[in-house]
Amino acid sequence: MKKENEGLIKQFTKIQEELLPQVKLENNFHKEEISLVAGVDLAYWENDTKHYGTCCIVVVDYHTMKVVEKVHSYGEIMVPYIPGFLAFRELPLIIKAAKKLKTAPTLYMFDGNGYLHYRHMGIATHASFFLKKPTIGVAKSYLKIKEQDFAMPKQEAGAFTDIMIDEEVYGRALRTTKGVKPIFVSCGNEIDLATSTEVVMNFINKESRLPVPVRLADLETHKVRKELKDNL
DNA sequence: GCGACAG
DNA sequence: ATCTTGTCGC
C-alpha cells in the first residue's frame, strides 16, 4: 500500500471497526414486502489533475422488472481508491444521489462487496448505515481474504458455493447464468444471505450475469458521464 | 524488485 | 474504475 495513505487507512479502519457491532445478518423485513430495489453504481473521469465521478441509482420493481425511478449525483472525488476502503471513496456521491429519490426502495444492491470483506465492511454494509435500508453486495470479481480462494460453483444457473473463512460464511460465489463467470454475493446489512441470493436471482435475465438494478445503474453511469464530461 | 488489488 | 476494435460465438 502506498505510504501516503497510511494515515487514511488508520482513520478509516477505526471508523469501520466501530460500525461492525451494529451489523445484522437477518432480515429486517418480510419477503412479501419487497417491491422496489435500487441498484447503485459509479463511473469516473478526469479533467487535467482533478478527478470526478457520477453516482447513478436505478430503482426497479421487484415483480414487474420495470424501472420506476433514476437519479444521479456528481462531483469531484477527493478520496483515493484503496483496496478494502472503497466505501470512503464512493459514499459521498451515493448519499447525495439517494437524497434525490422520490420513491422509497425496499433495499439497495451495490456494485461491490458487503460482508465479504477483510473487516466485514464492504461498501454495501458500510452504506446501509447512511441509507438506513437493507443492502446487498454484488461484486464482479473476487476479493481474496486471508489467502482463502473460493470453490467454483457448478455450471448450472443458480449454483453457488459458500465462501467460508475461519468457520464463518462471508458470502458466496453465485453462478447467475449457465456457463458464465460467477459473481460474488454477500449480505450488506439487515438481510440474510439466502434472501440476498434470492433477490439477486430474481433480477437475472438473458442480458447479463448481473442483477438488473446494478446492470442498469452501470449503463446509466456511462451515459451520464458522457453528458457531464462536456459540461464540466 | 514483484505481485496483489471490490471499484 | 479507465484506456479501447474487432471478433468469436450463440
PDB file of N, CA and C in Angstrom, chain A residues 25 114-117 120 145 160-173 185-187 192-194 197:
ATOM      1  N   LEU A  25     -27.146  -9.696  10.275  1.00  0.00           N
ATOM      2  CA  LEU A  25     -27.291 -10.546   9.098  1.00  0.00           C
ATOM      3  C   LEU A  25     -28.622 -11.281   9.086  1.00  0.00           C
ATOM      4  N   GLY A 114     -20.110  -6.695   0.439  1.00  0.00           N
ATOM      5  CA  GLY A 114     -20.715  -6.254   1.683  1.00  0.00           C
ATOM      6  C   GLY A 114     -19.932  -6.928   2.805  1.00  0.00           C
ATOM      7  N   TYR A 115     -20.497  -7.985   3.350  1.00  0.00           N
ATOM      8  CA  TYR A 115     -19.868  -8.724   4.454  1.00  0.00           C
ATOM      9  C   TYR A 115     -18.635  -9.495   3.978  1.00  0.00           C
ATOM     10  N   LEU A 116     -18.568  -9.761   2.693  1.00  0.00           N
ATOM     11  CA  LEU A 116     -17.420 -10.460   2.108  1.00  0.00           C
ATOM     12  C   LEU A 116     -16.291  -9.445   1.966  1.00  0.00           C
ATOM     13  N   HIS A 117     -15.568  -9.248   3.054  1.00  0.00           N
ATOM     14  CA  HIS A 117     -14.606  -8.148   3.131  1.00  0.00           C
ATOM     15  C   HIS A 117     -13.697  -8.381   4.337  1.00  0.00           C
ATOM     16  N   HIS A 120     -15.454  -7.170   7.166  1.00  0.00           N
ATOM     17  CA  HIS A 120     -16.913  -7.310   7.009  1.00  0.00           C
ATOM     18  C   HIS A 120     -17.536  -5.946   6.733  1.00  0.00           C
ATOM     19  N   ILE A 145      -9.513 -12.962   0.766  1.00  0.00           N
ATOM     20  CA  ILE A 145      -9.371 -12.636   2.181  1.00  0.00           C
ATOM     21  C   ILE A 145      -8.624 -13.757   2.896  1.00  0.00           C
ATOM     22  N   PHE A 160     -24.260 -22.329  -6.477  1.00  0.00           N
ATOM     23  CA  PHE A 160     -23.378 -21.453  -5.691  1.00  0.00           C
ATOM     24  C   PHE A 160     -22.537 -22.257  -4.712  1.00  0.00           C
ATOM     25  N   THR A 161     -21.472 -21.638  -4.233  1.00  0.00           N
ATOM     26  CA  THR A 161     -20.647 -22.244  -3.188  1.00  0.00           C
ATOM     27  C   THR A 161     -20.416 -21.161  -2.146  1.00  0.00           C
ATOM     28  N   ASP A 162     -20.517 -21.532  -0.893  1.00  0.00           N
ATOM     29  CA  ASP A 162     -20.305 -20.555   0.168  1.00  0.00           C
ATOM     30  C   ASP A 162     -18.819 -20.285   0.362  1.00  0.00           C
ATOM     31  N   ILE A 163     -18.498 -19.065   0.699  1.00  0.00           N
ATOM     32  CA  ILE A 163     -17.118 -18.689   0.958  1.00  0.00           C
ATOM     33  C   ILE A 163     -16.956 -18.620   2.469  1.00  0.00           C
ATOM     34  N   MET A 164     -16.323 -19.646   3.006  1.00  0.00           N
ATOM     35  CA  MET A 164     -16.172 -19.735   4.451  1.00  0.00           C
ATOM     36  C   MET A 164     -14.728 -19.492   4.864  1.00  0.00           C
ATOM     37  N   ILE A 165     -14.547 -18.612   5.817  1.00  0.00           N
ATOM     38  CA  ILE A 165     -13.212 -18.268   6.292  1.00  0.00           C
ATOM     39  C   ILE A 165     -13.229 -18.315   7.819  1.00  0.00           C
ATOM     40  N   ASP A 166     -12.350 -19.090   8.397  1.00  0.00           N
ATOM     41  CA  ASP A 166     -12.318 -19.237   9.853  1.00  0.00           C
ATOM     42  C   ASP A 166     -13.699 -19.595  10.404  1.00  0.00           C
ATOM     43  N   GLU A 167     -14.306 -20.621   9.817  1.00  0.00           N
ATOM     44  CA  GLU A 167     -15.578 -21.126  10.338  1.00  0.00           C
ATOM     45  C   GLU A 167     -16.749 -20.177  10.144  1.00  0.00           C
ATOM     46  N   GLU A 168     -16.541 -19.112   9.399  1.00  0.00           N
ATOM     47  CA  GLU A 168     -17.643 -18.167   9.216  1.00  0.00           C
ATOM     48  C   GLU A 168     -17.925 -17.942   7.735  1.00  0.00           C
ATOM     49  N   VAL A 169     -19.229 -17.917   7.385  1.00  0.00           N
ATOM     50  CA  VAL A 169     -19.609 -17.679   5.994  1.00  0.00           C
ATOM     51  C   VAL A 169     -19.550 -16.172   5.719  1.00  0.00           C
ATOM     52  N   TYR A 170     -18.701 -15.811   4.781  1.00  0.00           N
ATOM     53  CA  TYR A 170     -18.545 -14.386   4.416  1.00  0.00           C
ATOM     54  C   TYR A 170     -19.468 -13.999   3.268  1.00  0.00           C
ATOM     55  N   GLY A 171     -19.716 -14.953   2.374  1.00  0.00           N
ATOM     56  CA  GLY A 171     -20.548 -14.650   1.210  1.00  0.00           C
ATOM     57  C   GLY A 171     -20.574 -15.875   0.329  1.00  0.00           C
ATOM     58  N   ARG A 172     -20.995 -15.736  -0.941  1.00  0.00           N
ATOM     59  CA  ARG A 172     -20.984 -16.897  -1.817  1.00  0.00           C
ATOM     60  C   ARG A 172     -20.693 -16.526  -3.272  1.00  0.00           C
ATOM     61  N   ALA A 173     -20.102 -17.521  -3.958  1.00  0.00           N
ATOM     62  CA  ALA A 173     -19.845 -17.368  -5.383  1.00  0.00           C
ATOM     63  C   ALA A 173     -21.110 -17.897  -6.033  1.00  0.00           C
ATOM     64  N   VAL A 185     -21.802 -12.689  -4.112  1.00  0.00           N
ATOM     65  CA  VAL A 185     -22.907 -12.088  -3.367  1.00  0.00           C
ATOM     66  C   VAL A 185     -22.654 -12.166  -1.868  1.00  0.00           C
ATOM     67  N   SER A 186     -22.916 -11.090  -1.182  1.00  0.00           N
ATOM     68  CA  SER A 186     -22.798 -11.126   0.273  1.00  0.00           C
ATOM     69  C   SER A 186     -23.833 -10.203   0.898  1.00  0.00           C
ATOM     70  N   CYS A 187     -24.115 -10.439   2.172  1.00  0.00           N
ATOM     71  CA  CYS A 187     -25.065  -9.604   2.892  1.00  0.00           C
ATOM     72  C   CYS A 187     -24.449  -8.217   2.997  1.00  0.00           C
ATOM     73  N   ASP A 192     -30.409 -11.586   5.241  1.00  0.00           N
ATOM     74  CA  ASP A 192     -29.591 -12.797   5.344  1.00  0.00           C
ATOM     75  C   ASP A 192     -29.104 -13.202   3.955  1.00  0.00           C
ATOM     76  N   LEU A 193     -28.148 -14.117   3.932  1.00  0.00           N
ATOM     77  CA  LEU A 193     -27.516 -14.491   2.661  1.00  0.00           C
ATOM     78  C   LEU A 193     -28.471 -15.224   1.712  1.00  0.00           C
ATOM     79  N   ALA A 194     -29.366 -16.022   2.264  1.00  0.00           N
ATOM     80  CA  ALA A 194     -30.313 -16.761   1.421  1.00  0.00           C
ATOM     81  C   ALA A 194     -31.246 -15.784   0.705  1.00  0.00           C
ATOM     82  N   THR A 197     -29.397 -13.836  -1.997  1.00  0.00           N
ATOM     83  CA  THR A 197     -29.222 -14.652  -3.200  1.00  0.00           C
ATOM     84  C   THR A 197     -30.520 -14.721  -4.002  1.00  0.00           C
TER      85      THR A 197
END
